[in-house]
Amino acid sequence: MSGAYDEVDLEDMEWSDDARAYTYQCPCGDFFQITLEELHAGEDVAHCPSCSLVLLVIYDPDDLPPLKEAEA
């Protein structure tokens, strides 16, 4: 994706139980977020809810944890 602020491996992101998403620190002070559901759907862009920056997430779909019943 062109225009992404940066690229980051999913392994470098942290899981947030509160956000129910993988997160990564944004320069604005908030966090980029991408949910497990989005990743399973093939999404690879994490958005910051506080600014217009986006992050390209690098991951192997085969390495994703399975969705739980409530998440599917």
JSON list of N, CA and C in Angstrom, two decimals:
[
{"chain": "A", "resi": 1, "resn": "MET", "atom": "N", "xyz": [0.85, -1.18, 0.00]},
{"chain": "A", "resi": 1, "resn": "MET", "atom": "CA", "xyz": [0.00, 0.00, 0.00]},
{"chain": "A", "resi": 1, "resn": "MET", "atom": "C", "xyz": [0.89, 1.23, 0.00]},
{"chain": "A", "resi": 2, "resn": "SER", "atom": "N", "xyz": [0.64, 2.11, -0.90]},
{"chain": "A", "resi": 2, "resn": "SER", "atom": "CA", "xyz": [1.39, 3.35, -0.95]},
{"chain": "A", "resi": 2, "resn": "SER", "atom": "C", "xyz": [0.76, 4.34, 0.02]},
{"chain": "A", "resi": 3, "resn": "GLY", "atom": "N", "xyz": [1.57, 5.18, 0.62]},
{"chain": "A", "resi": 3, "resn": "GLY", "atom": "CA", "xyz": [1.05, 6.15, 1.57]},
{"chain": "A", "resi": 3, "resn": "GLY", "atom": "C", "xyz": [1.01, 5.67, 3.01]},
{"chain": "A", "resi": 4, "resn": "ALA", "atom": "N", "xyz": [1.47, 4.45, 3.25]},
{"chain": "A", "resi": 4, "resn": "ALA", "atom": "CA", "xyz": [1.51, 3.95, 4.62]},
{"chain": "A", "resi": 4, "resn": "ALA", "atom": "C", "xyz": [2.63, 4.65, 5.38]},
{"chain": "A", "resi": 5, "resn": "TYR", "atom": "N", "xyz": [2.40, 4.95, 6.63]},
{"chain": "A", "resi": 5, "resn": "TYR", "atom": "CA", "xyz": [3.41, 5.58, 7.48]},
{"chain": "A", "resi": 5, "resn": "TYR", "atom": "C", "xyz": [4.63, 4.68, 7.61]},
{"chain": "A", "resi": 6, "resn": "ASP", "atom": "N", "xyz": [4.41, 3.38, 7.78]},
{"chain": "A", "resi": 6, "resn": "ASP", "atom": "CA", "xyz": [5.50, 2.43, 8.00]},
{"chain": "A", "resi": 6, "resn": "ASP", "atom": "C", "xyz": [4.97, 1.02, 7.77]},
{"chain": "A", "resi": 7, "resn": "GLU", "atom": "N", "xyz": [5.88, 0.06, 7.77]},
{"chain": "A", "resi": 7, "resn": "GLU", "atom": "CA", "xyz": [5.53, -1.36, 7.72]},
{"chain": "A", "resi": 7, "resn": "GLU", "atom": "C", "xyz": [6.02, -2.00, 9.01]},
{"chain": "A", "resi": 8, "resn": "VAL", "atom": "N", "xyz": [5.23, -2.92, 9.56]},
{"chain": "A", "resi": 8, "resn": "VAL", "atom": "CA", "xyz": [5.63, -3.59, 10.79]},
{"chain": "A", "resi": 8, "resn": "VAL", "atom": "C", "xyz": [5.16, -5.04, 10.74]},
{"chain": "A", "resi": 9, "resn": "ASP", "atom": "N", "xyz": [5.99, -5.93, 11.26]},
{"chain": "A", "resi": 9, "resn": "ASP", "atom": "CA", "xyz": [5.60, -7.33, 11.37]},
{"chain": "A", "resi": 9, "resn": "ASP", "atom": "C", "xyz": [4.57, -7.48, 12.48]},
{"chain": "A", "resi": 10, "resn": "LEU", "atom": "N", "xyz": [3.60, -8.35, 12.25]},
{"chain": "A", "resi": 10, "resn": "LEU", "atom": "CA", "xyz": [2.57, -8.60, 13.27]},
{"chain": "A", "resi": 10, "resn": "LEU", "atom": "C", "xyz": [3.21, -9.01, 14.59]},
{"chain": "A", "resi": 11, "resn": "GLU", "atom": "N", "xyz": [4.33, -9.74, 14.52]},
{"chain": "A", "resi": 11, "resn": "GLU", "atom": "CA", "xyz": [5.01, -10.18, 15.75]},
{"chain": "A", "resi": 11, "resn": "GLU", "atom": "C", "xyz": [5.50, -9.01, 16.59]},
{"chain": "A", "resi": 12, "resn": "ASP", "atom": "N", "xyz": [5.69, -7.84, 15.96]},
{"chain": "A", "resi": 12, "resn": "ASP", "atom": "CA", "xyz": [6.16, -6.66, 16.68]},
{"chain": "A", "resi": 12, "resn": "ASP", "atom": "C", "xyz": [5.02, -5.84, 17.28]},
{"chain": "A", "resi": 13, "resn": "MET", "atom": "N", "xyz": [3.79, -6.24, 16.98]},
{"chain": "A", "resi": 13, "resn": "MET", "atom": "CA", "xyz": [2.63, -5.56, 17.55]},
{"chain": "A", "resi": 13, "resn": "MET", "atom": "C", "xyz": [2.23, -6.26, 18.85]},
{"chain": "A", "resi": 14, "resn": "GLU", "atom": "N", "xyz": [1.47, -5.57, 19.68]},
{"chain": "A", "resi": 14, "resn": "GLU", "atom": "CA", "xyz": [1.02, -6.14, 20.95]},
{"chain": "A", "resi": 14, "resn": "GLU", "atom": "C", "xyz": [-0.49, -6.36, 20.90]},
{"chain": "A", "resi": 15, "resn": "TRP", "atom": "N", "xyz": [-0.94, -7.47, 21.52]},
{"chain": "A", "resi": 15, "resn": "TRP", "atom": "CA", "xyz": [-2.37, -7.73, 21.62]},
{"chain": "A", "resi": 15, "resn": "TRP", "atom": "C", "xyz": [-2.94, -6.92, 22.78]},
{"chain": "A", "resi": 16, "resn": "SER", "atom": "N", "xyz": [-4.03, -6.22, 22.54]},
{"chain": "A", "resi": 16, "resn": "SER", "atom": "CA", "xyz": [-4.71, -5.46, 23.58]},
{"chain": "A", "resi": 16, "resn": "SER", "atom": "C", "xyz": [-6.06, -6.12, 23.85]},
{"chain": "A", "resi": 17, "resn": "ASP", "atom": "N", "xyz": [-6.24, -6.63, 25.07]},
{"chain": "A", "resi": 17, "resn": "ASP", "atom": "CA", "xyz": [-7.54, -7.21, 25.44]},
{"chain": "A", "resi": 17, "resn": "ASP", "atom": "C", "xyz": [-8.62, -6.13, 25.46]},
{"chain": "A", "resi": 18, "resn": "ASP", "atom": "N", "xyz": [-8.26, -4.91, 25.88]},
{"chain": "A", "resi": 18, "resn": "ASP", "atom": "CA", "xyz": [-9.23, -3.82, 25.94]},
{"chain": "A", "resi": 18, "resn": "ASP", "atom": "C", "xyz": [-9.75, -3.47, 24.55]},
{"chain": "A", "resi": 19, "resn": "ALA", "atom": "N", "xyz": [-8.84, -3.31, 23.59]},
{"chain": "A", "resi": 19, "resn": "ALA", "atom": "CA", "xyz": [-9.23, -2.95, 22.23]},
{"chain": "A", "resi": 19, "resn": "ALA", "atom": "C", "xyz": [-9.64, -4.17, 21.42]},
{"chain": "A", "resi": 20, "resn": "ARG", "atom": "N", "xyz": [-9.32, -5.37, 21.92]},
{"chain": "A", "resi": 20, "resn": "ARG", "atom": "CA", "xyz": [-9.54, -6.62, 21.20]},
{"chain": "A", "resi": 20, "resn": "ARG", "atom": "C", "xyz": [-8.91, -6.54, 19.81]},
{"chain": "A", "resi": 21, "resn": "ALA", "atom": "N", "xyz": [-7.67, -6.01, 19.79]},
{"chain": "A", "resi": 21, "resn": "ALA", "atom": "CA", "xyz": [-6.96, -5.79, 18.54]},
{"chain": "A", "resi": 21, "resn": "ALA", "atom": "C", "xyz": [-5.46, -5.81, 18.79]},
{"chain": "A", "resi": 22, "resn": "TYR", "atom": "N", "xyz": [-4.72, -6.03, 17.72]},
{"chain": "A", "resi": 22, "resn": "TYR", "atom": "CA", "xyz": [-3.28, -5.85, 17.78]},
{"chain": "A", "resi": 22, "resn": "TYR", "atom": "C", "xyz": [-3.02, -4.36, 17.67]},
{"chain": "A", "resi": 23, "resn": "THR", "atom": "N", "xyz": [-2.07, -3.85, 18.47]},
{"chain": "A", "resi": 23, "resn": "THR", "atom": "CA", "xyz": [-1.80, -2.42, 18.50]},
{"chain": "A", "resi": 23, "resn": "THR", "atom": "C", "xyz": [-0.32, -2.15, 18.32]},
{"chain": "A", "resi": 24, "resn": "TYR", "atom": "N", "xyz": [-0.03, -0.91, 17.89]},
{"chain": "A", "resi": 24, "resn": "TYR", "atom": "CA", "xyz": [1.35, -0.46, 17.70]},
{"chain": "A", "resi": 24, "resn": "TYR", "atom": "C", "xyz": [1.35, 1.05, 17.91]},
{"chain": "A", "resi": 25, "resn": "GLN", "atom": "N", "xyz": [2.32, 1.55, 18.63]},
{"chain": "A", "resi": 25, "resn": "GLN", "atom": "CA", "xyz": [2.39, 2.98, 18.98]},
{"chain": "A", "resi": 25, "resn": "GLN", "atom": "C", "xyz": [2.43, 3.86, 17.73]},
{"chain": "A", "resi": 26, "resn": "CYS", "atom": "N", "xyz": [1.57, 4.85, 17.69]},
{"chain": "A", "resi": 26, "resn": "CYS", "atom": "CA", "xyz": [1.54, 5.84, 16.61]},
{"chain": "A", "resi": 26, "resn": "CYS", "atom": "C", "xyz": [2.30, 7.08, 17.07]},
{"chain": "A", "resi": 27, "resn": "PRO", "atom": "N", "xyz": [2.94, 7.81, 16.17]},
{"chain": "A", "resi": 27, "resn": "PRO", "atom": "CA", "xyz": [3.65, 9.03, 16.57]},
{"chain": "A", "resi": 27, "resn": "PRO", "atom": "C", "xyz": [2.75, 10.08, 17.22]},
{"chain": "A", "resi": 28, "resn": "CYS", "atom": "N", "xyz": [1.44, 10.02, 16.97]},
{"chain": "A", "resi": 28, "resn": "CYS", "atom": "CA", "xyz": [0.54, 11.02, 17.55]},
{"chain": "A", "resi": 28, "resn": "CYS", "atom": "C", "xyz": [0.27, 10.75, 19.03]},
{"chain": "A", "resi": 29, "resn": "GLY", "atom": "N", "xyz": [0.70, 9.57, 19.52]},
{"chain": "A", "resi": 29, "resn": "GLY", "atom": "CA", "xyz": [0.49, 9.23, 20.93]},
{"chain": "A", "resi": 29, "resn": "GLY", "atom": "C", "xyz": [-0.57, 8.17, 21.13]},
{"chain": "A", "resi": 30, "resn": "ASP", "atom": "N", "xyz": [-1.41, 7.93, 20.13]},
{"chain": "A", "resi": 30, "resn": "ASP", "atom": "CA", "xyz": [-2.42, 6.87, 20.20]},
{"chain": "A", "resi": 30, "resn": "ASP", "atom": "C", "xyz": [-1.79, 5.58, 19.66]},
{"chain": "A", "resi": 31, "resn": "PHE", "atom": "N", "xyz": [-2.62, 4.63, 19.28]},
{"chain": "A", "resi": 31, "resn": "PHE", "atom": "CA", "xyz": [-2.12, 3.35, 18.79]},
{"chain": "A", "resi": 31, "resn": "PHE", "atom": "C", "xyz": [-2.82, 2.95, 17.50]},
{"chain": "A", "resi": 32, "resn": "PHE", "atom": "N", "xyz": [-2.03, 2.46, 16.53]},
{"chain": "A", "resi": 32, "resn": "PHE", "atom": "CA", "xyz": [-2.60, 1.81, 15.36]},
{"chain": "A", "resi": 32, "resn": "PHE", "atom": "C", "xyz": [-3.30, 0.56, 15.87]},
{"chain": "A", "resi": 33, "resn": "GLN", "atom": "N", "xyz": [-4.41, 0.16, 15.20]},
{"chain": "A", "resi": 33, "resn": "GLN", "atom": "CA", "xyz": [-5.16, -1.02, 15.64]},
{"chain": "A", "resi": 33, "resn": "GLN", "atom": "C", "xyz": [-5.60, -1.84, 14.43]},
{"chain": "A", "resi": 34, "resn": "ILE", "atom": "N", "xyz": [-5.53, -3.17, 14.58]},
{"chain": "A", "resi": 34, "resn": "ILE", "atom": "CA", "xyz": [-6.10, -4.07, 13.59]},
{"chain": "A", "resi": 34, "resn": "ILE", "atom": "C", "xyz": [-6.60, -5.30, 14.34]},
{"chain": "A", "resi": 35, "resn": "THR", "atom": "N", "xyz": [-7.83, -5.71, 14.05]},
{"chain": "A", "resi": 35, "resn": "THR", "atom": "CA", "xyz": [-8.42, -6.84, 14.78]},
{"chain": "A", "resi": 35, "resn": "THR", "atom": "C", "xyz": [-8.04, -8.17, 14.15]},
{"chain": "A", "resi": 36, "resn": "LEU", "atom": "N", "xyz": [-8.18, -9.22, 14.92]},
{"chain": "A", "resi": 36, "resn": "LEU", "atom": "CA", "xyz": [-7.92, -10.56, 14.42]},
{"chain": "A", "resi": 36, "resn": "LEU", "atom": "C", "xyz": [-8.89, -10.89, 13.29]},
{"chain": "A", "resi": 37, "resn": "GLU", "atom": "N", "xyz": [-10.13, -10.44, 13.40]},
{"chain": "A", "resi": 37, "resn": "GLU", "atom": "CA", "xyz": [-11.12, -10.67, 12.35]},
{"chain": "A", "resi": 37, "resn": "GLU", "atom": "C", "xyz": [-10.68, -10.02, 11.05]},
{"chain": "A", "resi": 38, "resn": "GLU", "atom": "N", "xyz": [-10.17, -8.78, 11.13]},
{"chain": "A", "resi": 38, "resn": "GLU", "atom": "CA", "xyz": [-9.69, -8.08, 9.93]},
{"chain": "A", "resi": 38, "resn": "GLU", "atom": "C", "xyz": [-8.53, -8.84, 9.29]},
{"chain": "A", "resi": 39, "resn": "LEU", "atom": "N", "xyz": [-7.62, -9.33, 10.12]},
{"chain": "A", "resi": 39, "resn": "LEU", "atom": "CA", "xyz": [-6.48, -10.09, 9.60]},
{"chain": "A", "resi": 39, "resn": "LEU", "atom": "C", "xyz": [-6.94, -11.36, 8.91]},
{"chain": "A", "resi": 40, "resn": "HIS", "atom": "N", "xyz": [-7.89, -12.08, 9.51]},
{"chain": "A", "resi": 40, "resn": "HIS", "atom": "CA", "xyz": [-8.42, -13.30, 8.90]},
{"chain": "A", "resi": 40, "resn": "HIS", "atom": "C", "xyz": [-9.14, -12.99, 7.58]},
{"chain": "A", "resi": 41, "resn": "ALA", "atom": "N", "xyz": [-9.68, -11.79, 7.46]},
{"chain": "A", "resi": 41, "resn": "ALA", "atom": "CA", "xyz": [-10.37, -11.38, 6.23]},
{"chain": "A", "resi": 41, "resn": "ALA", "atom": "C", "xyz": [-9.39, -10.89, 5.16]},
{"chain": "A", "resi": 42, "resn": "GLY", "atom": "N", "xyz": [-8.09, -10.88, 5.48]},
{"chain": "A", "resi": 42, "resn": "GLY", "atom": "CA", "xyz": [-7.08, -10.47, 4.51]},
{"chain": "A", "resi": 42, "resn": "GLY", "atom": "C", "xyz": [-6.66, -9.02, 4.59]},
{"chain": "A", "resi": 43, "resn": "GLU", "atom": "N", "xyz": [-7.19, -8.29, 5.55]},
{"chain": "A", "resi": 43, "resn": "GLU", "atom": "CA", "xyz": [-6.82, -6.88, 5.74]},
{"chain": "A", "resi": 43, "resn": "GLU", "atom": "C", "xyz": [-5.38, -6.82, 6.21]},
{"chain": "A", "resi": 44, "resn": "ASP", "atom": "N", "xyz": [-4.62, -5.83, 5.73]},
{"chain": "A", "resi": 44, "resn": "ASP", "atom": "CA", "xyz": [-3.23, -5.69, 6.17]},
{"chain": "A", "resi": 44, "resn": "ASP", "atom": "C", "xyz": [-2.89, -4.24, 6.53]},
{"chain": "A", "resi": 45, "resn": "VAL", "atom": "N", "xyz": [-3.91, -3.43, 6.77]},
{"chain": "A", "resi": 45, "resn": "VAL", "atom": "CA", "xyz": [-3.70, -2.03, 7.12]},
{"chain": "A", "resi": 45, "resn": "VAL", "atom": "C", "xyz": [-4.28, -1.75, 8.50]},
{"chain": "A", "resi": 46, "resn": "ALA", "atom": "N", "xyz": [-3.42, -1.28, 9.40]},
{"chain": "A", "resi": 46, "resn": "ALA", "atom": "CA", "xyz": [-3.85, -0.88, 10.74]},
{"chain": "A", "resi": 46, "resn": "ALA", "atom": "C", "xyz": [-4.05, 0.63, 10.73]},
{"chain": "A", "resi": 47, "resn": "HIS", "atom": "N", "xyz": [-5.16, 1.08, 11.29]},
{"chain": "A", "resi": 47, "resn": "HIS", "atom": "CA", "xyz": [-5.50, 2.50, 11.31]},
{"chain": "A", "resi": 47, "resn": "HIS", "atom": "C", "xyz": [-5.32, 3.07, 12.71]},
{"chain": "A", "resi": 48, "resn": "CYS", "atom": "N", "xyz": [-4.92, 4.33, 12.77]},
{"chain": "A", "resi": 48, "resn": "CYS", "atom": "CA", "xyz": [-4.89, 5.05, 14.04]},
{"chain": "A", "resi": 48, "resn": "CYS", "atom": "C", "xyz": [-6.22, 5.78, 14.17]},
{"chain": "A", "resi": 49, "resn": "PRO", "atom": "N", "xyz": [-6.93, 5.60, 15.30]},
{"chain": "A", "resi": 49, "resn": "PRO", "atom": "CA", "xyz": [-8.23, 6.26, 15.46]},
{"chain": "A", "resi": 49, "resn": "PRO", "atom": "C", "xyz": [-8.12, 7.77, 15.72]},
{"chain": "A", "resi": 50, "resn": "SER", "atom": "N", "xyz": [-6.91, 8.27, 15.99]},
{"chain": "A", "resi": 50, "resn": "SER", "atom": "CA", "xyz": [-6.76, 9.68, 16.35]},
{"chain": "A", "resi": 50, "resn": "SER", "atom": "C", "xyz": [-6.15, 10.56, 15.26]},
{"chain": "A", "resi": 51, "resn": "CYS", "atom": "N", "xyz": [-5.59, 9.94, 14.22]},
{"chain": "A", "resi": 51, "resn": "CYS", "atom": "CA", "xyz": [-5.00, 10.72, 13.14]},
{"chain": "A", "resi": 51, "resn": "CYS", "atom": "C", "xyz": [-5.18, 9.97, 11.83]},
{"chain": "A", "resi": 52, "resn": "SER", "atom": "N", "xyz": [-4.63, 10.49, 10.76]},
{"chain": "A", "resi": 52, "resn": "SER", "atom": "CA", "xyz": [-4.85, 9.90, 9.44]},
{"chain": "A", "resi": 52, "resn": "SER", "atom": "C", "xyz": [-3.78, 8.88, 9.05]},
{"chain": "A", "resi": 53, "resn": "LEU", "atom": "N", "xyz": [-2.82, 8.60, 9.92]},
{"chain": "A", "resi": 53, "resn": "LEU", "atom": "CA", "xyz": [-1.76, 7.66, 9.57]},
{"chain": "A", "resi": 53, "resn": "LEU", "atom": "C", "xyz": [-2.27, 6.22, 9.54]},
{"chain": "A", "resi": 54, "resn": "VAL", "atom": "N", "xyz": [-1.69, 5.44, 8.63]},
{"chain": "A", "resi": 54, "resn": "VAL", "atom": "CA", "xyz": [-1.99, 4.01, 8.54]},
{"chain": "A", "resi": 54, "resn": "VAL", "atom": "C", "xyz": [-0.67, 3.25, 8.53]},
{"chain": "A", "resi": 55, "resn": "LEU", "atom": "N", "xyz": [-0.74, 2.00, 8.94]},
{"chain": "A", "resi": 55, "resn": "LEU", "atom": "CA", "xyz": [0.43, 1.14, 9.08]},
{"chain": "A", "resi": 55, "resn": "LEU", "atom": "C", "xyz": [0.19, -0.12, 8.27]},
{"chain": "A", "resi": 56, "resn": "LEU", "atom": "N", "xyz": [1.17, -0.53, 7.46]},
{"chain": "A", "resi": 56, "resn": "LEU", "atom": "CA", "xyz": [1.06, -1.77, 6.72]},
{"chain": "A", "resi": 56, "resn": "LEU", "atom": "C", "xyz": [1.56, -2.90, 7.61]},
{"chain": "A", "resi": 57, "resn": "VAL", "atom": "N", "xyz": [0.71, -3.89, 7.84]},
{"chain": "A", "resi": 57, "resn": "VAL", "atom": "CA", "xyz": [1.04, -5.01, 8.73]},
{"chain": "A", "resi": 57, "resn": "VAL", "atom": "C", "xyz": [1.48, -6.20, 7.87]},
{"chain": "A", "resi": 58, "resn": "ILE", "atom": "N", "xyz": [2.67, -6.70, 8.15]},
{"chain": "A", "resi": 58, "resn": "ILE", "atom": "CA", "xyz": [3.22, -7.85, 7.43]},
{"chain": "A", "resi": 58, "resn": "ILE", "atom": "C", "xyz": [2.96, -9.09, 8.27]},
{"chain": "A", "resi": 59, "resn": "TYR", "atom": "N", "xyz": [2.29, -10.09, 7.67]},
{"chain": "A", "resi": 59, "resn": "TYR", "atom": "CA", "xyz": [1.99, -11.31, 8.42]},
{"chain": "A", "resi": 59, "resn": "TYR", "atom": "C", "xyz": [1.72, -12.45, 7.46]},
{"chain": "A", "resi": 60, "resn": "ASP", "atom": "N", "xyz": [1.84, -13.67, 7.97]},
{"chain": "A", "resi": 60, "resn": "ASP", "atom": "CA", "xyz": [1.51, -14.88, 7.22]},
{"chain": "A", "resi": 60, "resn": "ASP", "atom": "C", "xyz": [0.15, -15.35, 7.72]},
{"chain": "A", "resi": 61, "resn": "PRO", "atom": "N", "xyz": [-0.87, -15.38, 6.85]},
{"chain": "A", "resi": 61, "resn": "PRO", "atom": "CA", "xyz": [-2.20, -15.79, 7.30]},
{"chain": "A", "resi": 61, "resn": "PRO", "atom": "C", "xyz": [-2.22, -17.17, 7.96]},
{"chain": "A", "resi": 62, "resn": "ASP", "atom": "N", "xyz": [-1.31, -18.04, 7.56]},
{"chain": "A", "resi": 62, "resn": "ASP", "atom": "CA", "xyz": [-1.25, -19.38, 8.14]},
{"chain": "A", "resi": 62, "resn": "ASP", "atom": "C", "xyz": [-0.79, -19.37, 9.59]},
{"chain": "A", "resi": 63, "resn": "ASP", "atom": "N", "xyz": [-0.15, -18.27, 10.02]},
{"chain": "A", "resi": 63, "resn": "ASP", "atom": "CA", "xyz": [0.36, -18.17, 11.39]},
{"chain": "A", "resi": 63, "resn": "ASP", "atom": "C", "xyz": [-0.62, -17.48, 12.35]},
{"chain": "A", "resi": 64, "resn": "LEU", "atom": "N", "xyz": [-1.77, -17.04, 11.86]},
{"chain": "A", "resi": 64, "resn": "LEU", "atom": "CA", "xyz": [-2.73, -16.35, 12.73]},
{"chain": "A", "resi": 64, "resn": "LEU", "atom": "C", "xyz": [-3.37, -17.31, 13.71]},
{"chain": "A", "resi": 65, "resn": "PRO", "atom": "N", "xyz": [-3.61, -16.84, 14.94]},
{"chain": "A", "resi": 65, "resn": "PRO", "atom": "CA", "xyz": [-4.36, -17.68, 15.89]},
{"chain": "A", "resi": 65, "resn": "PRO", "atom": "C", "xyz": [-5.79, -17.83, 15.38]},
{"chain": "A", "resi": 66, "resn": "PRO", "atom": "N", "xyz": [-6.43, -18.94, 15.71]},
{"chain": "A", "resi": 66, "resn": "PRO", "atom": "CA", "xyz": [-7.81, -19.14, 15.24]},
{"chain": "A", "resi": 66, "resn": "PRO", "atom": "C", "xyz": [-8.77, -18.16, 15.90]},
{"chain": "A", "resi": 67, "resn": "LEU", "atom": "N", "xyz": [-9.85, -17.87, 15.19]},
{"chain": "A", "resi": 67, "resn": "LEU", "atom": "CA", "xyz": [-10.92, -17.05, 15.77]},
{"chain": "A", "resi": 67, "resn": "LEU", "atom": "C", "xyz": [-11.70, -17.89, 16.76]},
{"chain": "A", "resi": 68, "resn": "LYS", "atom": "N", "xyz": [-12.10, -17.27, 17.86]},
{"chain": "A", "resi": 68, "resn": "LYS", "atom": "CA", "xyz": [-12.96, -17.94, 18.83]},
{"chain": "A", "resi": 68, "resn": "LYS", "atom": "C", "xyz": [-14.39, -17.81, 18.35]},
{"chain": "A", "resi": 69, "resn": "GLU", "atom": "N", "xyz": [-15.29, -18.61, 18.91]},
{"chain": "A", "resi": 69, "resn": "GLU", "atom": "CA", "xyz": [-16.70, -18.60, 18.50]},
{"chain": "A", "resi": 69, "resn": "GLU", "atom": "C", "xyz": [-17.29, -17.20, 18.53]},
{"chain": "A", "resi": 70, "resn": "ALA", "atom": "N", "xyz": [-17.03, -16.44, 19.59]},
{"chain": "A", "resi": 70, "resn": "ALA", "atom": "CA", "xyz": [-17.61, -15.10, 19.73]},
{"chain": "A", "resi": 70, "resn": "ALA", "atom": "C", "xyz": [-17.04, -14.13, 18.71]},
{"chain": "A", "resi": 71, "resn": "GLU", "atom": "N", "xyz": [-15.82, -14.41, 18.20]},
{"chain": "A", "resi": 71, "resn": "GLU", "atom": "CA", "xyz": [-15.17, -13.51, 17.26]},
{"chain": "A", "resi": 71, "resn": "GLU", "atom": "C", "xyz": [-15.55, -13.83, 15.82]},
{"chain": "A", "resi": 72, "resn": "ALA", "atom": "N", "xyz": [-15.97, -15.04, 15.56]},
{"chain": "A", "resi": 72, "resn": "ALA", "atom": "CA", "xyz": [-16.24, -15.46, 14.18]},
{"chain": "A", "resi": 72, "resn": "ALA", "atom": "C", "xyz": [-17.52, -14.87, 13.65]}
]
